[in-house]
Amino acid sequence: MPSPREIDRVLIPRDRIAARVREMAARIAEDLRAAVAADGHSPDEGHRIVLMPVMTGAIVFTADLIREMPLRLSLELVTVSSYPGQSTESRGATLAGELRADIAGKHVLLIDDILDSGRTLDLLRGIVESRGPASVRSAVLLDKKARRAVPFEADYVGFEIPDEFVVGYGLDVAGRYRNLPFVAVVKPDAVLGK
Ligand code: 5GP
Ligand code: MG
């Protein structure tokens, strides 16, 4: 397990995350069920709902979320790589690989750990929309509203947080800390990967 002395402070404890994820799952499931019904389909028919978690950070959130959603759904994992730029404004995101799933006519939910500049989800929404889905929604556990570089709002947000670098519950720094059961701020040395 990660060493506790690298943790500056716990921002969101485990029990608050669990309670919030349950609330989010209930709302999302209700909305998706209604969307499928509005198309004239039964939610039990299957293949109408595709959840698209962004690797790797969204795995913990997604794992908890889907187990609170009694719906027929499929998962399509996507990987987005960020490419560096000289300034924050010139940085961007690209999809690594191809979207394999046929999402035409389906209700898609993008899932990410955190909404920061907005580039990742903005890129994905564009790609998904170009494939003719019935709808595209997005859910994030955390939202750093102050950091947005492109206009993007998620439909479902767990917690709004201040502009601080956080780890845990799927979020990493240099590949570490994803397995912390809470969201925490790490000490500056850890952020630098020391
Ligand atoms: P965006 O494209 O919205 O700028 O970035 C979202 C991605 O940036 C997230 O999926 C996550 O990988 C990374 N990110 C943004 N803020 C943080 C943070 O505070 N901690 C960690 N570990 N990753 C972050
Ligand atoms: Mg990410």
CSV table of C-alpha atoms and ligand atoms in Angstrom, one decimal:
chain,number,residue,atom,x,y,z
A,1,MET,CA,0.0,0.0,0.0
A,2,PRO,CA,1.1,3.6,-0.4
A,3,SER,CA,3.0,5.0,2.4
A,4,PRO,CA,0.9,7.3,4.6
A,5,ARG,CA,3.7,9.7,5.2
A,6,GLU,CA,3.4,10.8,1.5
A,7,ILE,CA,-0.2,11.8,2.0
A,8,ASP,CA,-0.7,15.5,2.9
A,9,ARG,CA,-4.4,15.1,3.7
A,10,VAL,CA,-7.5,13.2,2.9
A,11,LEU,CA,-9.8,15.3,0.8
A,12,ILE,CA,-12.7,12.9,0.4
A,13,PRO,CA,-13.0,9.9,2.8
A,14,ARG,CA,-14.0,6.5,1.7
A,15,ASP,CA,-17.5,6.6,3.2
A,16,ARG,CA,-18.4,9.9,1.5
A,17,ILE,CA,-17.3,8.6,-1.8
A,18,ALA,CA,-19.4,5.4,-1.4
A,19,ALA,CA,-22.5,7.3,-0.5
A,20,ARG,CA,-22.1,9.8,-3.3
A,21,VAL,CA,-21.4,7.0,-5.9
A,22,ARG,CA,-24.6,5.2,-4.8
A,23,GLU,CA,-26.6,8.4,-5.3
A,24,MET,CA,-25.1,9.1,-8.7
A,25,ALA,CA,-25.7,5.5,-9.8
A,26,ALA,CA,-29.3,5.7,-8.9
A,27,ARG,CA,-29.8,8.9,-10.9
A,28,ILE,CA,-27.9,7.7,-13.9
A,29,ALA,CA,-29.7,4.4,-14.0
A,30,GLU,CA,-33.1,6.2,-13.8
A,31,ASP,CA,-32.1,8.6,-16.6
A,32,LEU,CA,-30.8,5.8,-18.8
A,33,ARG,CA,-33.8,3.6,-18.2
A,34,ALA,CA,-36.1,6.5,-19.1
A,35,ALA,CA,-34.0,7.3,-22.3
A,36,VAL,CA,-34.3,3.6,-23.5
A,37,ALA,CA,-38.0,3.6,-22.7
A,38,ALA,CA,-38.5,6.9,-24.6
A,39,ASP,CA,-37.1,5.1,-27.7
A,40,GLY,CA,-39.8,2.5,-27.4
A,41,HIS,CA,-37.5,-0.2,-26.1
A,42,SER,CA,-37.6,-2.2,-22.9
A,43,PRO,CA,-34.5,-1.7,-20.7
A,44,ASP,CA,-34.3,-5.5,-20.5
A,45,GLU,CA,-33.8,-6.0,-24.2
A,46,GLY,CA,-30.1,-5.2,-23.8
A,47,HIS,CA,-27.5,-3.6,-26.1
A,48,ARG,CA,-29.1,-0.2,-25.7
A,49,ILE,CA,-26.6,1.2,-23.2
A,50,VAL,CA,-22.9,1.5,-23.5
A,51,LEU,CA,-20.7,2.8,-20.7
A,52,MET,CA,-17.3,4.1,-21.8
A,53,PRO,CA,-14.8,4.5,-19.0
A,54,VAL,CA,-11.6,6.4,-19.8
A,55,MET,CA,-8.6,4.2,-18.9
A,56,THR,CA,-6.9,4.0,-16.5
A,57,GLY,CA,-8.1,6.4,-13.9
A,58,ALA,CA,-11.8,5.6,-14.2
A,59,ILE,CA,-11.6,1.9,-13.3
A,60,VAL,CA,-12.2,2.2,-9.6
A,61,PHE,CA,-15.1,4.7,-10.0
A,62,THR,CA,-16.6,2.6,-12.8
A,63,ALA,CA,-16.3,-0.6,-10.8
A,64,ASP,CA,-18.2,0.9,-7.9
A,65,LEU,CA,-20.8,2.7,-10.1
A,66,ILE,CA,-21.9,-0.2,-12.2
A,67,ARG,CA,-22.4,-2.5,-9.2
A,68,GLU,CA,-25.1,0.0,-8.1
A,69,MET,CA,-26.8,0.1,-11.5
A,70,PRO,CA,-29.2,-2.7,-12.0
A,71,LEU,CA,-29.4,-2.2,-15.8
A,72,ARG,CA,-28.4,-4.1,-18.9
A,73,LEU,CA,-25.3,-2.4,-20.1
A,74,SER,CA,-22.1,-3.1,-21.9
A,75,LEU,CA,-18.6,-1.6,-21.3
A,76,GLU,CA,-16.3,-0.2,-23.9
A,77,LEU,CA,-13.0,0.9,-22.4
A,78,VAL,CA,-11.3,3.7,-24.1
A,79,THR,CA,-7.7,5.1,-23.8
A,80,VAL,CA,-7.0,8.7,-24.3
A,81,SER,CA,-3.4,9.9,-24.4
A,82,SER,CA,-2.5,13.5,-23.6
A,83,TYR,CA,0.1,15.0,-25.8
A,84,PRO,CA,2.4,17.6,-24.4
A,85,GLY,CA,2.4,21.2,-25.6
A,86,GLN,CA,4.5,24.2,-24.9
A,87,SER,CA,1.8,25.9,-23.0
A,88,THR,CA,-1.3,24.6,-21.1
A,89,GLU,CA,-3.3,25.9,-24.1
A,90,SER,CA,-1.5,23.9,-26.7
A,91,ARG,CA,-1.8,20.6,-24.8
A,92,GLY,CA,-4.3,18.2,-26.1
A,93,ALA,CA,-5.7,14.7,-26.1
A,94,THR,CA,-6.0,12.0,-28.7
A,95,LEU,CA,-7.8,8.6,-28.7
A,96,ALA,CA,-5.4,5.7,-28.6
A,97,GLY,CA,-6.6,3.0,-31.0
A,98,GLU,CA,-10.1,2.6,-32.5
A,99,LEU,CA,-13.5,2.6,-31.0
A,100,ARG,CA,-14.5,-1.0,-31.4
A,101,ALA,CA,-18.1,-0.9,-30.3
A,102,ASP,CA,-21.0,-0.1,-32.6
A,103,ILE,CA,-22.6,2.8,-30.8
A,104,ALA,CA,-25.1,3.9,-33.4
A,105,GLY,CA,-28.5,4.4,-31.9
A,106,LYS,CA,-27.2,3.6,-28.4
A,107,HIS,CA,-27.2,5.6,-25.2
A,108,VAL,CA,-23.6,6.3,-24.3
A,109,LEU,CA,-22.2,7.3,-20.9
A,110,LEU,CA,-18.7,8.6,-20.8
A,111,ILE,CA,-17.0,8.0,-17.4
A,112,ASP,CA,-13.9,9.6,-16.1
A,113,ASP,CA,-12.2,10.1,-12.7
A,114,ILE,CA,-11.8,13.8,-13.0
A,115,LEU,CA,-12.8,16.7,-15.2
A,116,ASP,CA,-9.9,19.2,-15.4
A,117,SER,CA,-9.2,21.1,-18.6
A,118,GLY,CA,-12.1,19.3,-20.3
A,119,ARG,CA,-10.1,18.2,-23.3
A,120,THR,CA,-10.4,14.5,-22.7
A,121,LEU,CA,-14.2,14.4,-22.5
A,122,ASP,CA,-14.6,17.0,-25.1
A,123,LEU,CA,-12.6,14.9,-27.5
A,124,LEU,CA,-14.4,11.8,-26.7
A,125,ARG,CA,-17.8,13.3,-27.0
A,126,GLY,CA,-17.0,14.6,-30.5
A,127,ILE,CA,-15.8,11.1,-31.6
A,128,VAL,CA,-18.8,9.4,-30.1
A,129,GLU,CA,-21.3,11.9,-31.5
A,130,SER,CA,-19.9,11.4,-35.0
A,131,ARG,CA,-21.0,7.7,-34.8
A,132,GLY,CA,-24.7,8.5,-34.4
A,133,PRO,CA,-25.5,7.5,-30.9
A,134,ALA,CA,-29.0,8.0,-29.5
A,135,SER,CA,-27.5,10.2,-26.7
A,136,VAL,CA,-24.2,11.0,-25.0
A,137,ARG,CA,-23.9,11.7,-21.3
A,138,SER,CA,-20.9,12.0,-19.0
A,139,ALA,CA,-20.2,11.2,-15.4
A,140,VAL,CA,-17.1,12.2,-13.4
A,141,LEU,CA,-16.3,11.6,-9.8
A,142,LEU,CA,-14.4,14.9,-9.4
A,143,ASP,CA,-14.6,18.3,-11.1
A,144,LYS,CA,-12.0,21.0,-11.0
A,145,LYS,CA,-14.2,23.7,-12.4
A,146,ALA,CA,-11.6,26.4,-12.1
A,147,ARG,CA,-9.3,24.6,-14.6
A,148,ARG,CA,-11.5,24.4,-17.6
A,149,ALA,CA,-9.7,25.3,-20.9
A,150,VAL,CA,-12.5,24.2,-23.2
A,151,PRO,CA,-16.2,24.5,-22.4
A,152,PHE,CA,-17.4,21.2,-21.1
A,153,GLU,CA,-19.8,20.3,-18.3
A,154,ALA,CA,-20.5,16.8,-17.1
A,155,ASP,CA,-24.0,15.7,-16.6
A,156,TYR,CA,-23.2,13.9,-13.4
A,157,VAL,CA,-20.5,15.2,-11.0
A,158,GLY,CA,-19.6,13.5,-7.7
A,159,PHE,CA,-17.7,16.3,-6.0
A,160,GLU,CA,-16.4,19.7,-7.0
A,161,ILE,CA,-12.9,20.1,-5.7
A,162,PRO,CA,-10.4,23.0,-5.6
A,163,ASP,CA,-7.5,23.3,-8.0
A,164,GLU,CA,-5.2,20.9,-6.2
A,165,PHE,CA,-3.5,17.7,-7.5
A,166,VAL,CA,-5.3,14.7,-6.1
A,167,VAL,CA,-4.6,11.0,-6.0
A,168,GLY,CA,-6.4,7.8,-4.9
A,169,TYR,CA,-9.6,6.0,-6.0
A,170,GLY,CA,-8.1,5.4,-9.4
A,171,LEU,CA,-6.1,8.6,-9.7
A,172,ASP,CA,-2.4,8.3,-9.9
A,173,VAL,CA,0.8,10.2,-9.9
A,174,ALA,CA,3.4,8.4,-12.1
A,175,GLY,CA,1.4,5.2,-11.9
A,176,ARG,CA,1.1,5.2,-8.0
A,177,TYR,CA,-1.7,5.6,-5.5
A,178,ARG,CA,-4.5,4.4,-7.7
A,179,ASN,CA,-5.4,1.8,-5.0
A,180,LEU,CA,-5.9,4.3,-2.2
A,181,PRO,CA,-9.6,3.9,-1.1
A,182,PHE,CA,-10.0,7.7,-0.6
A,183,VAL,CA,-9.1,10.8,-2.5
A,184,ALA,CA,-6.1,12.7,-1.1
A,185,VAL,CA,-3.7,15.5,-1.7
A,186,VAL,CA,-0.1,14.2,-1.8
A,187,LYS,CA,3.0,16.0,-0.6
A,188,PRO,CA,4.8,18.0,-3.3
A,189,ASP,CA,7.7,15.5,-3.3
A,190,ALA,CA,5.4,12.7,-4.3
A,191,VAL,CA,3.8,14.8,-7.1
A,192,LEU,CA,7.3,15.2,-8.5
A,193,GLY,CA,7.7,11.4,-8.5
A,194,LYS,CA,10.5,11.3,-5.9
B,1,5GP,P1,-8.6,17.0,-18.8
B,1,5GP,O1,-8.6,16.4,-20.2
B,1,5GP,O2,-10.0,17.3,-18.3
B,1,5GP,O3,-7.7,18.1,-18.6
B,1,5GP,O4,-8.0,15.9,-17.9
B,1,5GP,C1,-8.5,14.8,-17.4
B,1,5GP,C2,-7.4,13.9,-17.0
B,1,5GP,O5,-6.3,14.6,-16.4
B,1,5GP,C3,-7.9,12.9,-16.0
B,1,5GP,O6,-8.4,11.8,-16.6
B,1,5GP,C4,-6.6,12.6,-15.2
B,1,5GP,O7,-6.0,11.6,-15.8
B,1,5GP,C5,-5.8,13.9,-15.3
B,1,5GP,N1,-5.9,14.7,-14.1
B,1,5GP,C6,-6.4,16.0,-14.0
B,1,5GP,N2,-6.3,16.5,-12.8
B,1,5GP,C7,-5.7,15.5,-12.0
B,1,5GP,C8,-5.4,15.4,-10.6
B,1,5GP,O8,-5.6,16.3,-9.8
B,1,5GP,N3,-4.8,14.2,-10.3
B,1,5GP,C9,-4.5,13.2,-11.1
B,1,5GP,N4,-4.0,12.1,-10.6
B,1,5GP,N5,-4.8,13.3,-12.4
B,1,5GP,C10,-5.4,14.4,-12.9
B,2,MG,MG,-7.4,10.1,-17.1
